[in-house]
């Protein structure tokens, strides 16, 4: 059974930092492309950052320079370091895995107060 379990969300003031982690099980982690998405109330789910199996990273324009995605294939985890957070970053953040099929975590709430 595939599980993606996010952690690290919470409430932070604007300009602050958070580190999200996603622990994966039930998949061959190193062979999967991994990503973080987010969804704010009333909005569609959107890609935040992506790291493929080769370690190549891509970021949404709205987070470039502020967020960093990384993966640890030995620990089966993908992380998202978020700095200089803004109120518009408030959303539920989801972990995503993709190889032949896609998998989603349950999400973790990030709230940035002004």
PDB file of N, CA and C in Angstrom:
ATOM      1  N   UNK A   1       0.843  -1.187   0.000  1.00  0.00           N
ATOM      2  CA  UNK A   1       0.000   0.000   0.000  1.00  0.00           C
ATOM      3  C   UNK A   1       0.888   1.250   0.000  1.00  0.00           C
ATOM      4  N   UNK A   2       0.585   2.145  -0.924  1.00  0.00           N
ATOM      5  CA  UNK A   2       1.372   3.359  -1.041  1.00  0.00           C
ATOM      6  C   UNK A   2       0.904   4.388  -0.014  1.00  0.00           C
ATOM      7  N   UNK A   3       1.867   4.980   0.672  1.00  0.00           N
ATOM      8  CA  UNK A   3       1.539   6.057   1.607  1.00  0.00           C
ATOM      9  C   UNK A   3       2.517   7.210   1.413  1.00  0.00           C
ATOM     10  N   UNK A   4       1.975   8.408   1.347  1.00  0.00           N
ATOM     11  CA  UNK A   4       2.759   9.637   1.356  1.00  0.00           C
ATOM     12  C   UNK A   4       2.255  10.446   2.544  1.00  0.00           C
ATOM     13  N   UNK A   5       3.118  10.670   3.513  1.00  0.00           N
ATOM     14  CA  UNK A   5       2.705  11.323   4.751  1.00  0.00           C
ATOM     15  C   UNK A   5       3.475  12.630   4.910  1.00  0.00           C
ATOM     16  N   UNK A   6       2.733  13.731   4.828  1.00  0.00           N
ATOM     17  CA  UNK A   6       3.341  15.057   4.965  1.00  0.00           C
ATOM     18  C   UNK A   6       3.393  15.484   6.424  1.00  0.00           C
ATOM     19  N   UNK A   7       4.373  16.306   6.727  1.00  0.00           N
ATOM     20  CA  UNK A   7       4.484  16.894   8.057  1.00  0.00           C
ATOM     21  C   UNK A   7       5.189  18.240   7.924  1.00  0.00           C
ATOM     22  N   UNK A   8       5.110  19.033   8.981  1.00  0.00           N
ATOM     23  CA  UNK A   8       5.848  20.288   9.020  1.00  0.00           C
ATOM     24  C   UNK A   8       5.031  21.535   8.775  1.00  0.00           C
ATOM     25  N   UNK A   9       3.761  21.384   8.458  1.00  0.00           N
ATOM     26  CA  UNK A   9       2.931  22.558   8.258  1.00  0.00           C
ATOM     27  C   UNK A   9       2.647  23.261   9.572  1.00  0.00           C
ATOM     28  N   UNK A  10       2.030  24.437   9.471  1.00  0.00           N
ATOM     29  CA  UNK A  10       1.693  25.173  10.673  1.00  0.00           C
ATOM     30  C   UNK A  10       1.412  26.627  10.382  1.00  0.00           C
ATOM     31  N   UNK A  11       1.400  27.412  11.444  1.00  0.00           N
ATOM     32  CA  UNK A  11       1.135  28.845  11.366  1.00  0.00           C
ATOM     33  C   UNK A  11       2.447  29.605  11.536  1.00  0.00           C
ATOM     34  N   UNK A  12       2.701  30.529  10.631  1.00  0.00           N
ATOM     35  CA  UNK A  12       3.932  31.311  10.687  1.00  0.00           C
ATOM     36  C   UNK A  12       3.620  32.735  10.251  1.00  0.00           C
ATOM     37  N   UNK A  13       4.389  33.677  10.745  1.00  0.00           N
ATOM     38  CA  UNK A  13       4.203  35.069  10.331  1.00  0.00           C
ATOM     39  C   UNK A  13       4.869  35.311   8.978  1.00  0.00           C
ATOM     40  N   UNK A  14       4.378  36.305   8.285  1.00  0.00           N
ATOM     41  CA  UNK A  14       4.976  36.681   7.010  1.00  0.00           C
ATOM     42  C   UNK A  14       6.468  36.958   7.197  1.00  0.00           C
ATOM     43  N   UNK A  15       7.258  36.451   6.248  1.00  0.00           N
ATOM     44  CA  UNK A  15       8.703  36.557   6.332  1.00  0.00           C
ATOM     45  C   UNK A  15       9.366  35.379   7.021  1.00  0.00           C
ATOM     46  N   UNK A  16       8.568  34.529   7.628  1.00  0.00           N
ATOM     47  CA  UNK A  16       9.100  33.375   8.332  1.00  0.00           C
ATOM     48  C   UNK A  16       9.381  32.196   7.423  1.00  0.00           C
ATOM     49  N   UNK A  17       9.737  31.083   8.043  1.00  0.00           N
ATOM     50  CA  UNK A  17      10.139  29.888   7.306  1.00  0.00           C
ATOM     51  C   UNK A  17       9.451  28.649   7.862  1.00  0.00           C
ATOM     52  N   UNK A  18       9.256  27.692   6.993  1.00  0.00           N
ATOM     53  CA  UNK A  18       8.777  26.371   7.375  1.00  0.00           C
ATOM     54  C   UNK A  18       9.488  25.330   6.518  1.00  0.00           C
ATOM     55  N   UNK A  19       9.581  24.128   7.042  1.00  0.00           N
ATOM     56  CA  UNK A  19      10.154  23.011   6.290  1.00  0.00           C
ATOM     57  C   UNK A  19       9.146  21.870   6.286  1.00  0.00           C
ATOM     58  N   UNK A  20       8.665  21.552   5.098  1.00  0.00           N
ATOM     59  CA  UNK A  20       7.736  20.442   4.940  1.00  0.00           C
ATOM     60  C   UNK A  20       8.506  19.179   4.582  1.00  0.00           C
ATOM     61  N   UNK A  21       8.040  18.066   5.102  1.00  0.00           N
ATOM     62  CA  UNK A  21       8.627  16.768   4.758  1.00  0.00           C
ATOM     63  C   UNK A  21       7.531  15.815   4.323  1.00  0.00           C
ATOM     64  N   UNK A  22       7.886  14.919   3.447  1.00  0.00           N
ATOM     65  CA  UNK A  22       6.968  13.880   2.984  1.00  0.00           C
ATOM     66  C   UNK A  22       7.702  12.554   3.056  1.00  0.00           C
ATOM     67  N   UNK A  23       7.158  11.641   3.854  1.00  0.00           N
ATOM     68  CA  UNK A  23       7.732  10.307   3.978  1.00  0.00           C
ATOM     69  C   UNK A  23       6.936   9.346   3.110  1.00  0.00           C
ATOM     70  N   UNK A  24       7.622   8.660   2.219  1.00  0.00           N
ATOM     71  CA  UNK A  24       6.971   7.759   1.279  1.00  0.00           C
ATOM     72  C   UNK A  24       7.227   6.307   1.640  1.00  0.00           C
ATOM     73  N   UNK A  25       6.218   5.492   1.423  1.00  0.00           N
ATOM     74  CA  UNK A  25       6.358   4.045   1.592  1.00  0.00           C
ATOM     75  C   UNK A  25       5.503   3.349   0.550  1.00  0.00           C
ATOM     76  N   UNK A  26       5.864   2.112   0.240  1.00  0.00           N
ATOM     77  CA  UNK A  26       5.089   1.343  -0.724  1.00  0.00           C
ATOM     78  C   UNK A  26       5.417   1.630  -2.173  1.00  0.00           C
ATOM     79  N   UNK A  27       6.434   2.462  -2.418  1.00  0.00           N
ATOM     80  CA  UNK A  27       6.872   2.751  -3.777  1.00  0.00           C
ATOM     81  C   UNK A  27       8.387   2.598  -3.858  1.00  0.00           C
ATOM     82  N   UNK A  28       8.888   2.433  -5.063  1.00  0.00           N
ATOM     83  CA  UNK A  28      10.340   2.468  -5.270  1.00  0.00           C
ATOM     84  C   UNK A  28      10.703   3.940  -5.359  1.00  0.00           C
ATOM     85  N   UNK A  29      11.000   4.532  -4.225  1.00  0.00           N
ATOM     86  CA  UNK A  29      11.092   5.986  -4.117  1.00  0.00           C
ATOM     87  C   UNK A  29      12.075   6.575  -5.124  1.00  0.00           C
ATOM     88  N   UNK A  30      13.238   5.983  -5.241  1.00  0.00           N
ATOM     89  CA  UNK A  30      14.283   6.564  -6.085  1.00  0.00           C
ATOM     90  C   UNK A  30      13.866   6.619  -7.557  1.00  0.00           C
ATOM     91  N   UNK A  31      12.902   5.808  -7.950  1.00  0.00           N
ATOM     92  CA  UNK A  31      12.471   5.765  -9.342  1.00  0.00           C
ATOM     93  C   UNK A  31      11.324   6.727  -9.625  1.00  0.00           C
ATOM     94  N   UNK A  32      10.809   7.352  -8.581  1.00  0.00           N
ATOM     95  CA  UNK A  32       9.658   8.237  -8.737  1.00  0.00           C
ATOM     96  C   UNK A  32      10.069   9.692  -8.873  1.00  0.00           C
ATOM     97  N   UNK A  33       9.355  10.394  -9.738  1.00  0.00           N
ATOM     98  CA  UNK A  33       9.397  11.849  -9.703  1.00  0.00           C
ATOM     99  C   UNK A  33       8.547  12.285  -8.512  1.00  0.00           C
ATOM    100  N   UNK A  34       9.000  13.295  -7.798  1.00  0.00           N
ATOM    101  CA  UNK A  34       8.292  13.772  -6.620  1.00  0.00           C
ATOM    102  C   UNK A  34       7.995  15.260  -6.776  1.00  0.00           C
ATOM    103  N   UNK A  35       6.949  15.709  -6.113  1.00  0.00           N
ATOM    104  CA  UNK A  35       6.600  17.117  -6.238  1.00  0.00           C
ATOM    105  C   UNK A  35       5.787  17.565  -5.029  1.00  0.00           C
ATOM    106  N   UNK A  36       5.701  18.869  -4.874  1.00  0.00           N
ATOM    107  CA  UNK A  36       4.801  19.501  -3.921  1.00  0.00           C
ATOM    108  C   UNK A  36       3.815  20.355  -4.712  1.00  0.00           C
ATOM    109  N   UNK A  37       2.547  20.178  -4.378  1.00  0.00           N
ATOM    110  CA  UNK A  37       1.472  21.012  -4.908  1.00  0.00           C
ATOM    111  C   UNK A  37       0.827  21.740  -3.732  1.00  0.00           C
ATOM    112  N   UNK A  38       0.026  22.734  -4.067  1.00  0.00           N
ATOM    113  CA  UNK A  38      -0.743  23.403  -3.023  1.00  0.00           C
ATOM    114  C   UNK A  38      -2.107  23.790  -3.556  1.00  0.00           C
ATOM    115  N   UNK A  39      -3.030  23.935  -2.619  1.00  0.00           N
ATOM    116  CA  UNK A  39      -4.385  24.345  -2.976  1.00  0.00           C
ATOM    117  C   UNK A  39      -4.919  25.268  -1.905  1.00  0.00           C
ATOM    118  N   UNK A  40      -5.220  26.487  -2.320  1.00  0.00           N
ATOM    119  CA  UNK A  40      -5.836  27.465  -1.425  1.00  0.00           C
ATOM    120  C   UNK A  40      -7.352  27.402  -1.609  1.00  0.00           C
ATOM    121  N   UNK A  41      -8.106  27.824  -0.597  1.00  0.00           N
ATOM    122  CA  UNK A  41      -9.573  27.775  -0.718  1.00  0.00           C
ATOM    123  C   UNK A  41     -10.058  28.520  -1.951  1.00  0.00           C
ATOM    124  N   UNK A  42     -10.913  27.862  -2.730  1.00  0.00           N
ATOM    125  CA  UNK A  42     -11.465  28.477  -3.923  1.00  0.00           C
ATOM    126  C   UNK A  42     -10.573  28.421  -5.137  1.00  0.00           C
ATOM    127  N   UNK A  43      -9.375  27.897  -4.966  1.00  0.00           N
ATOM    128  CA  UNK A  43      -8.421  27.829  -6.080  1.00  0.00           C
ATOM    129  C   UNK A  43      -8.186  26.384  -6.507  1.00  0.00           C
ATOM    130  N   UNK A  44      -7.674  26.236  -7.701  1.00  0.00           N
ATOM    131  CA  UNK A  44      -7.290  24.910  -8.166  1.00  0.00           C
ATOM    132  C   UNK A  44      -5.937  24.513  -7.549  1.00  0.00           C
ATOM    133  N   UNK A  45      -5.696  23.225  -7.509  1.00  0.00           N
ATOM    134  CA  UNK A  45      -4.416  22.741  -7.032  1.00  0.00           C
ATOM    135  C   UNK A  45      -3.340  23.135  -8.052  1.00  0.00           C
ATOM    136  N   UNK A  46      -2.203  23.640  -7.543  1.00  0.00           N
ATOM    137  CA  UNK A  46      -1.154  24.104  -8.429  1.00  0.00           C
ATOM    138  C   UNK A  46       0.194  23.545  -8.019  1.00  0.00           C
ATOM    139  N   UNK A  47       1.050  23.382  -9.015  1.00  0.00           N
ATOM    140  CA  UNK A  47       2.392  22.868  -8.765  1.00  0.00           C
ATOM    141  C   UNK A  47       3.238  23.936  -8.076  1.00  0.00           C
ATOM    142  N   UNK A  48       3.951  23.518  -7.041  1.00  0.00           N
ATOM    143  CA  UNK A  48       4.869  24.410  -6.339  1.00  0.00           C
ATOM    144  C   UNK A  48       6.309  24.113  -6.760  1.00  0.00           C
ATOM    145  N   UNK A  49       6.700  22.855  -6.647  1.00  0.00           N
ATOM    146  CA  UNK A  49       8.070  22.457  -6.974  1.00  0.00           C
ATOM    147  C   UNK A  49       8.075  20.982  -7.345  1.00  0.00           C
ATOM    148  N   UNK A  50       9.024  20.628  -8.204  1.00  0.00           N
ATOM    149  CA  UNK A  50       9.099  19.260  -8.734  1.00  0.00           C
ATOM    150  C   UNK A  50      10.556  18.843  -8.767  1.00  0.00           C
ATOM    151  N   UNK A  51      10.814  17.585  -8.400  1.00  0.00           N
ATOM    152  CA  UNK A  51      12.162  17.044  -8.517  1.00  0.00           C
ATOM    153  C   UNK A  51      12.033  15.654  -9.133  1.00  0.00           C
ATOM    154  N   UNK A  52      12.712  15.438 -10.242  1.00  0.00           N
ATOM    155  CA  UNK A  52      12.535  14.142 -10.879  1.00  0.00           C
ATOM    156  C   UNK A  52      13.504  13.112 -10.293  1.00  0.00           C
ATOM    157  N   UNK A  53      13.432  11.899 -10.821  1.00  0.00           N
ATOM    158  CA  UNK A  53      14.238  10.813 -10.279  1.00  0.00           C
ATOM    159  C   UNK A  53      15.736  11.087 -10.431  1.00  0.00           C
ATOM    160  N   UNK A  54      16.086  11.896 -11.407  1.00  0.00           N
ATOM    161  CA  UNK A  54      17.498  12.240 -11.623  1.00  0.00           C
ATOM    162  C   UNK A  54      17.941  13.420 -10.773  1.00  0.00           C
ATOM    163  N   UNK A  55      16.999  14.003 -10.023  1.00  0.00           N
ATOM    164  CA  UNK A  55      17.346  15.126  -9.154  1.00  0.00           C
ATOM    165  C   UNK A  55      17.209  16.493  -9.797  1.00  0.00           C
ATOM    166  N   UNK A  56      16.665  16.547 -10.982  1.00  0.00           N
ATOM    167  CA  UNK A  56      16.468  17.835 -11.649  1.00  0.00           C
ATOM    168  C   UNK A  56      15.241  18.523 -11.062  1.00  0.00           C
ATOM    169  N   UNK A  57      15.390  19.798 -10.755  1.00  0.00           N
ATOM    170  CA  UNK A  57      14.353  20.532 -10.040  1.00  0.00           C
ATOM    171  C   UNK A  57      13.689  21.576 -10.947  1.00  0.00           C
ATOM    172  N   UNK A  58      12.412  21.766 -10.687  1.00  0.00           N
ATOM    173  CA  UNK A  58      11.664  22.836 -11.337  1.00  0.00           C
ATOM    174  C   UNK A  58      10.799  23.503 -10.284  1.00  0.00           C
ATOM    175  N   UNK A  59      10.590  24.811 -10.469  1.00  0.00           N
ATOM    176  CA  UNK A  59       9.806  25.577  -9.504  1.00  0.00           C
ATOM    177  C   UNK A  59       8.769  26.420 -10.232  1.00  0.00           C
ATOM    178  N   UNK A  60       7.652  26.641  -9.542  1.00  0.00           N
ATOM    179  CA  UNK A  60       6.686  27.614 -10.026  1.00  0.00           C
ATOM    180  C   UNK A  60       7.311  28.999  -9.929  1.00  0.00           C
ATOM    181  N   UNK A  61       6.914  29.877 -10.835  1.00  0.00           N
ATOM    182  CA  UNK A  61       7.501  31.213 -10.838  1.00  0.00           C
ATOM    183  C   UNK A  61       7.290  31.941  -9.514  1.00  0.00           C
ATOM    184  N   UNK A  62       6.187  31.678  -8.860  1.00  0.00           N
ATOM    185  CA  UNK A  62       5.860  32.434  -7.650  1.00  0.00           C
ATOM    186  C   UNK A  62       6.699  32.026  -6.433  1.00  0.00           C
ATOM    187  N   UNK A  63       7.506  30.946  -6.540  1.00  0.00           N
ATOM    188  CA  UNK A  63       8.320  30.545  -5.387  1.00  0.00           C
ATOM    189  C   UNK A  63       9.816  30.558  -5.665  1.00  0.00           C
ATOM    190  N   UNK A  64      10.189  30.797  -6.912  1.00  0.00           N
ATOM    191  CA  UNK A  64      11.615  30.757  -7.253  1.00  0.00           C
ATOM    192  C   UNK A  64      12.401  31.715  -6.376  1.00  0.00           C
ATOM    193  N   UNK A  65      13.472  31.168  -5.781  1.00  0.00           N
ATOM    194  CA  UNK A  65      14.316  31.961  -4.910  1.00  0.00           C
ATOM    195  C   UNK A  65      13.907  31.925  -3.458  1.00  0.00           C
ATOM    196  N   UNK A  66      12.686  31.449  -3.190  1.00  0.00           N
ATOM    197  CA  UNK A  66      12.213  31.396  -1.797  1.00  0.00           C
ATOM    198  C   UNK A  66      12.108  29.963  -1.283  1.00  0.00           C
ATOM    199  N   UNK A  67      11.723  29.033  -2.156  1.00  0.00           N
ATOM    200  CA  UNK A  67      11.517  27.638  -1.772  1.00  0.00           C
ATOM    201  C   UNK A  67      12.597  26.762  -2.389  1.00  0.00           C
ATOM    202  N   UNK A  68      12.936  25.685  -1.681  1.00  0.00           N
ATOM    203  CA  UNK A  68      13.895  24.710  -2.197  1.00  0.00           C
ATOM    204  C   UNK A  68      13.358  23.305  -1.978  1.00  0.00           C
ATOM    205  N   UNK A  69      13.292  22.539  -3.038  1.00  0.00           N
ATOM    206  CA  UNK A  69      12.874  21.146  -2.923  1.00  0.00           C
ATOM    207  C   UNK A  69      14.117  20.269  -2.909  1.00  0.00           C
ATOM    208  N   UNK A  70      14.062  19.207  -2.117  1.00  0.00           N
ATOM    209  CA  UNK A  70      15.166  18.251  -2.068  1.00  0.00           C
ATOM    210  C   UNK A  70      14.609  16.874  -1.791  1.00  0.00           C
ATOM    211  N   UNK A  71      15.394  15.870  -2.094  1.00  0.00           N
ATOM    212  CA  UNK A  71      14.979  14.494  -1.836  1.00  0.00           C
ATOM    213  C   UNK A  71      16.126  13.722  -1.211  1.00  0.00           C
ATOM    214  N   UNK A  72      15.751  12.763  -0.385  1.00  0.00           N
ATOM    215  CA  UNK A  72      16.722  11.869   0.248  1.00  0.00           C
ATOM    216  C   UNK A  72      16.281  10.455  -0.078  1.00  0.00           C
ATOM    217  N   UNK A  73      16.927   9.853  -1.060  1.00  0.00           N
ATOM    218  CA  UNK A  73      16.509   8.523  -1.505  1.00  0.00           C
ATOM    219  C   UNK A  73      16.811   7.444  -0.466  1.00  0.00           C
ATOM    220  N   UNK A  74      17.753   7.703   0.406  1.00  0.00           N
ATOM    221  CA  UNK A  74      18.056   6.731   1.465  1.00  0.00           C
ATOM    222  C   UNK A  74      16.964   6.715   2.535  1.00  0.00           C
ATOM    223  N   UNK A  75      16.331   7.876   2.746  1.00  0.00           N
ATOM    224  CA  UNK A  75      15.289   7.998   3.762  1.00  0.00           C
ATOM    225  C   UNK A  75      13.885   7.978   3.165  1.00  0.00           C
ATOM    226  N   UNK A  76      13.795   7.915   1.839  1.00  0.00           N
ATOM    227  CA  UNK A  76      12.497   7.947   1.154  1.00  0.00           C
ATOM    228  C   UNK A  76      11.694   9.187   1.532  1.00  0.00           C
ATOM    229  N   UNK A  77      12.359  10.320   1.541  1.00  0.00           N
ATOM    230  CA  UNK A  77      11.682  11.560   1.887  1.00  0.00           C
ATOM    231  C   UNK A  77      11.945  12.642   0.835  1.00  0.00           C
ATOM    232  N   UNK A  78      10.973  13.496   0.694  1.00  0.00           N
ATOM    233  CA  UNK A  78      11.130  14.701  -0.126  1.00  0.00           C
ATOM    234  C   UNK A  78      10.747  15.876   0.767  1.00  0.00           C
ATOM    235  N   UNK A  79      11.548  16.917   0.701  1.00  0.00           N
ATOM    236  CA  UNK A  79      11.373  18.063   1.578  1.00  0.00           C
ATOM    237  C   UNK A  79      11.136  19.336   0.773  1.00  0.00           C
ATOM    238  N   UNK A  80      10.492  20.284   1.422  1.00  0.00           N
ATOM    239  CA  UNK A  80      10.301  21.592   0.826  1.00  0.00           C
ATOM    240  C   UNK A  80      10.658  22.639   1.872  1.00  0.00           C
ATOM    241  N   UNK A  81      11.767  23.298   1.661  1.00  0.00           N
ATOM    242  CA  UNK A  81      12.205  24.384   2.529  1.00  0.00           C
ATOM    243  C   UNK A  81      11.586  25.672   2.009  1.00  0.00           C
ATOM    244  N   UNK A  82      10.816  26.345   2.869  1.00  0.00           N
ATOM    245  CA  UNK A  82      10.096  27.539   2.444  1.00  0.00           C
ATOM    246  C   UNK A  82      10.559  28.726   3.276  1.00  0.00           C
ATOM    247  N   UNK A  83      11.101  29.709   2.619  1.00  0.00           N
ATOM    248  CA  UNK A  83      11.595  30.915   3.276  1.00  0.00           C
ATOM    249  C   UNK A  83      10.843  32.139   2.772  1.00  0.00           C
ATOM    250  N   UNK A  84      10.943  33.216   3.554  1.00  0.00           N
ATOM    251  CA  UNK A  84      10.275  34.472   3.185  1.00  0.00           C
ATOM    252  C   UNK A  84       8.816  34.223   2.801  1.00  0.00           C
ATOM    253  N   UNK A  85       8.113  33.526   3.658  1.00  0.00           N
ATOM    254  CA  UNK A  85       6.733  33.174   3.366  1.00  0.00           C
ATOM    255  C   UNK A  85       5.848  34.412   3.324  1.00  0.00           C
ATOM    256  N   UNK A  86       4.850  34.339   2.449  1.00  0.00           N
ATOM    257  CA  UNK A  86       3.915  35.432   2.257  1.00  0.00           C
ATOM    258  C   UNK A  86       2.502  34.958   2.571  1.00  0.00           C
ATOM    259  N   UNK A  87       1.606  35.870   2.924  1.00  0.00           N
ATOM    260  CA  UNK A  87       0.219  35.440   3.200  1.00  0.00           C
ATOM    261  C   UNK A  87      -0.398  34.667   2.030  1.00  0.00           C
ATOM    262  N   UNK A  88      -0.023  35.010   0.812  1.00  0.00           N
ATOM    263  CA  UNK A  88      -0.579  34.301  -0.351  1.00  0.00           C
ATOM    264  C   UNK A  88      -0.038  32.888  -0.503  1.00  0.00           C
ATOM    265  N   UNK A  89       0.934  32.492   0.322  1.00  0.00           N
ATOM    266  CA  UNK A  89       1.398  31.106   0.342  1.00  0.00           C
ATOM    267  C   UNK A  89       0.499  30.215   1.193  1.00  0.00           C
ATOM    268  N   UNK A  90      -0.472  30.810   1.868  1.00  0.00           N
ATOM    269  CA  UNK A  90      -1.398  30.038   2.690  1.00  0.00           C
ATOM    270  C   UNK A  90      -2.174  29.057   1.821  1.00  0.00           C
ATOM    271  N   UNK A  91      -2.107  27.778   2.187  1.00  0.00           N
ATOM    272  CA  UNK A  91      -2.746  26.719   1.396  1.00  0.00           C
ATOM    273  C   UNK A  91      -2.524  25.387   2.098  1.00  0.00           C
ATOM    274  N   UNK A  92      -3.204  24.377   1.600  1.00  0.00           N
ATOM    275  CA  UNK A  92      -2.874  23.003   1.960  1.00  0.00           C
ATOM    276  C   UNK A  92      -1.822  22.523   0.964  1.00  0.00           C
ATOM    277  N   UNK A  93      -0.723  22.007   1.476  1.00  0.00           N
ATOM    278  CA  UNK A  93       0.381  21.551   0.643  1.00  0.00           C
ATOM    279  C   UNK A  93       0.346  20.019   0.568  1.00  0.00           C
ATOM    280  N   UNK A  94       0.432  19.518  -0.665  1.00  0.00           N
ATOM    281  CA  UNK A  94       0.316  18.092  -0.920  1.00  0.00           C
ATOM    282  C   UNK A  94       1.600  17.535  -1.515  1.00  0.00           C
ATOM    283  N   UNK A  95       1.973  16.372  -1.052  1.00  0.00           N
ATOM    284  CA  UNK A  95       3.081  15.620  -1.629  1.00  0.00           C
ATOM    285  C   UNK A  95       2.547  14.768  -2.776  1.00  0.00           C
ATOM    286  N   UNK A  96       3.339  14.593  -3.807  1.00  0.00           N
ATOM    287  CA  UNK A  96       2.928  13.907  -5.030  1.00  0.00           C
ATOM    288  C   UNK A  96       4.068  13.025  -5.499  1.00  0.00           C
ATOM    289  N   UNK A  97       3.711  11.814  -5.907  1.00  0.00           N
ATOM    290  CA  UNK A  97       4.698  10.882  -6.457  1.00  0.00           C
ATOM    291  C   UNK A  97       4.191  10.362  -7.792  1.00  0.00           C
ATOM    292  N   UNK A  98       5.084  10.199  -8.733  1.00  0.00           N
ATOM    293  CA  UNK A  98       4.668   9.739 -10.055  1.00  0.00           C
ATOM    294  C   UNK A  98       5.756   8.903 -10.699  1.00  0.00           C
ATOM    295  N   UNK A  99       5.347   7.712 -11.104  1.00  0.00           N
ATOM    296  CA  UNK A  99       6.192   6.907 -11.980  1.00  0.00           C
ATOM    297  C   UNK A  99       5.277   6.365 -13.063  1.00  0.00           C
ATOM    298  N   UNK A 100       4.719   5.182 -12.901  1.00  0.00           N
ATOM    299  CA  UNK A 100       3.715   4.677 -13.833  1.00  0.00           C
ATOM    300  C   UNK A 100       2.316   5.114 -13.407  1.00  0.00           C
ATOM    301  N   UNK A 101       2.153   5.377 -12.127  1.00  0.00           N
ATOM    302  CA  UNK A 101       0.892   5.888 -11.590  1.00  0.00           C
ATOM    303  C   UNK A 101       1.213   7.072 -10.688  1.00  0.00           C
ATOM    304  N   UNK A 102       0.192   7.798 -10.314  1.00  0.00           N
ATOM    305  CA  UNK A 102       0.391   8.943  -9.436  1.00  0.00           C
ATOM    306  C   UNK A 102      -0.204   8.664  -8.058  1.00  0.00           C
ATOM    307  N   UNK A 103       0.399   9.287  -7.060  1.00  0.00           N
ATOM    308  CA  UNK A 103      -0.057   9.128  -5.682  1.00  0.00           C
ATOM    309  C   UNK A 103      -0.007  10.486  -4.996  1.00  0.00           C
ATOM    310  N   UNK A 104      -0.936  10.688  -4.087  1.00  0.00           N
ATOM    311  CA  UNK A 104      -1.021  11.942  -3.342  1.00  0.00           C
ATOM    312  C   UNK A 104      -1.016  11.679  -1.845  1.00  0.00           C
ATOM    313  N   UNK A 105      -0.431  12.612  -1.111  1.00  0.00           N
ATOM    314  CA  UNK A 105      -0.561  12.589   0.335  1.00  0.00           C
ATOM    315  C   UNK A 105      -1.869  13.247   0.752  1.00  0.00           C
ATOM    316  N   UNK A 106      -2.091  13.288   2.052  1.00  0.00           N
ATOM    317  CA  UNK A 106      -3.345  13.828   2.571  1.00  0.00           C
ATOM    318  C   UNK A 106      -3.294  15.342   2.735  1.00  0.00           C
ATOM    319  N   UNK A 107      -2.111  15.905   2.667  1.00  0.00           N
ATOM    320  CA  UNK A 107      -1.950  17.351   2.747  1.00  0.00           C
ATOM    321  C   UNK A 107      -1.606  17.838   4.141  1.00  0.00           C
ATOM    322  N   UNK A 108      -0.925  18.976   4.182  1.00  0.00           N
ATOM    323  CA  UNK A 108      -0.607  19.627   5.445  1.00  0.00           C
ATOM    324  C   UNK A 108      -0.885  21.125   5.292  1.00  0.00           C
ATOM    325  N   UNK A 109      -1.518  21.703   6.284  1.00  0.00           N
ATOM    326  CA  UNK A 109      -1.937  23.107   6.203  1.00  0.00           C
ATOM    327  C   UNK A 109      -0.764  24.036   6.515  1.00  0.00           C
ATOM    328  N   UNK A 110      -0.582  25.015   5.660  1.00  0.00           N
ATOM    329  CA  UNK A 110       0.375  26.095   5.898  1.00  0.00           C
ATOM    330  C   UNK A 110      -0.419  27.397   5.936  1.00  0.00           C
ATOM    331  N   UNK A 111      -0.305  28.127   7.027  1.00  0.00           N
ATOM    332  CA  UNK A 111      -0.992  29.393   7.177  1.00  0.00           C
ATOM    333  C   UNK A 111       0.028  30.482   7.491  1.00  0.00           C
ATOM    334  N   UNK A 112       0.033  31.520   6.665  1.00  0.00           N
ATOM    335  CA  UNK A 112       0.974  32.622   6.835  1.00  0.00           C
ATOM    336  C   UNK A 112       0.176  33.862   7.206  1.00  0.00           C
ATOM    337  N   UNK A 113       0.434  34.396   8.375  1.00  0.00           N
ATOM    338  CA  UNK A 113      -0.288  35.574   8.834  1.00  0.00           C
ATOM    339  C   UNK A 113       0.483  36.839   8.455  1.00  0.00           C
ATOM    340  N   UNK A 114      -0.276  37.888   8.214  1.00  0.00           N
ATOM    341  CA  UNK A 114       0.348  39.165   7.812  1.00  0.00           C
ATOM    342  C   UNK A 114       0.704  40.018   9.014  1.00  0.00           C
TER     343      UNK A 114
END
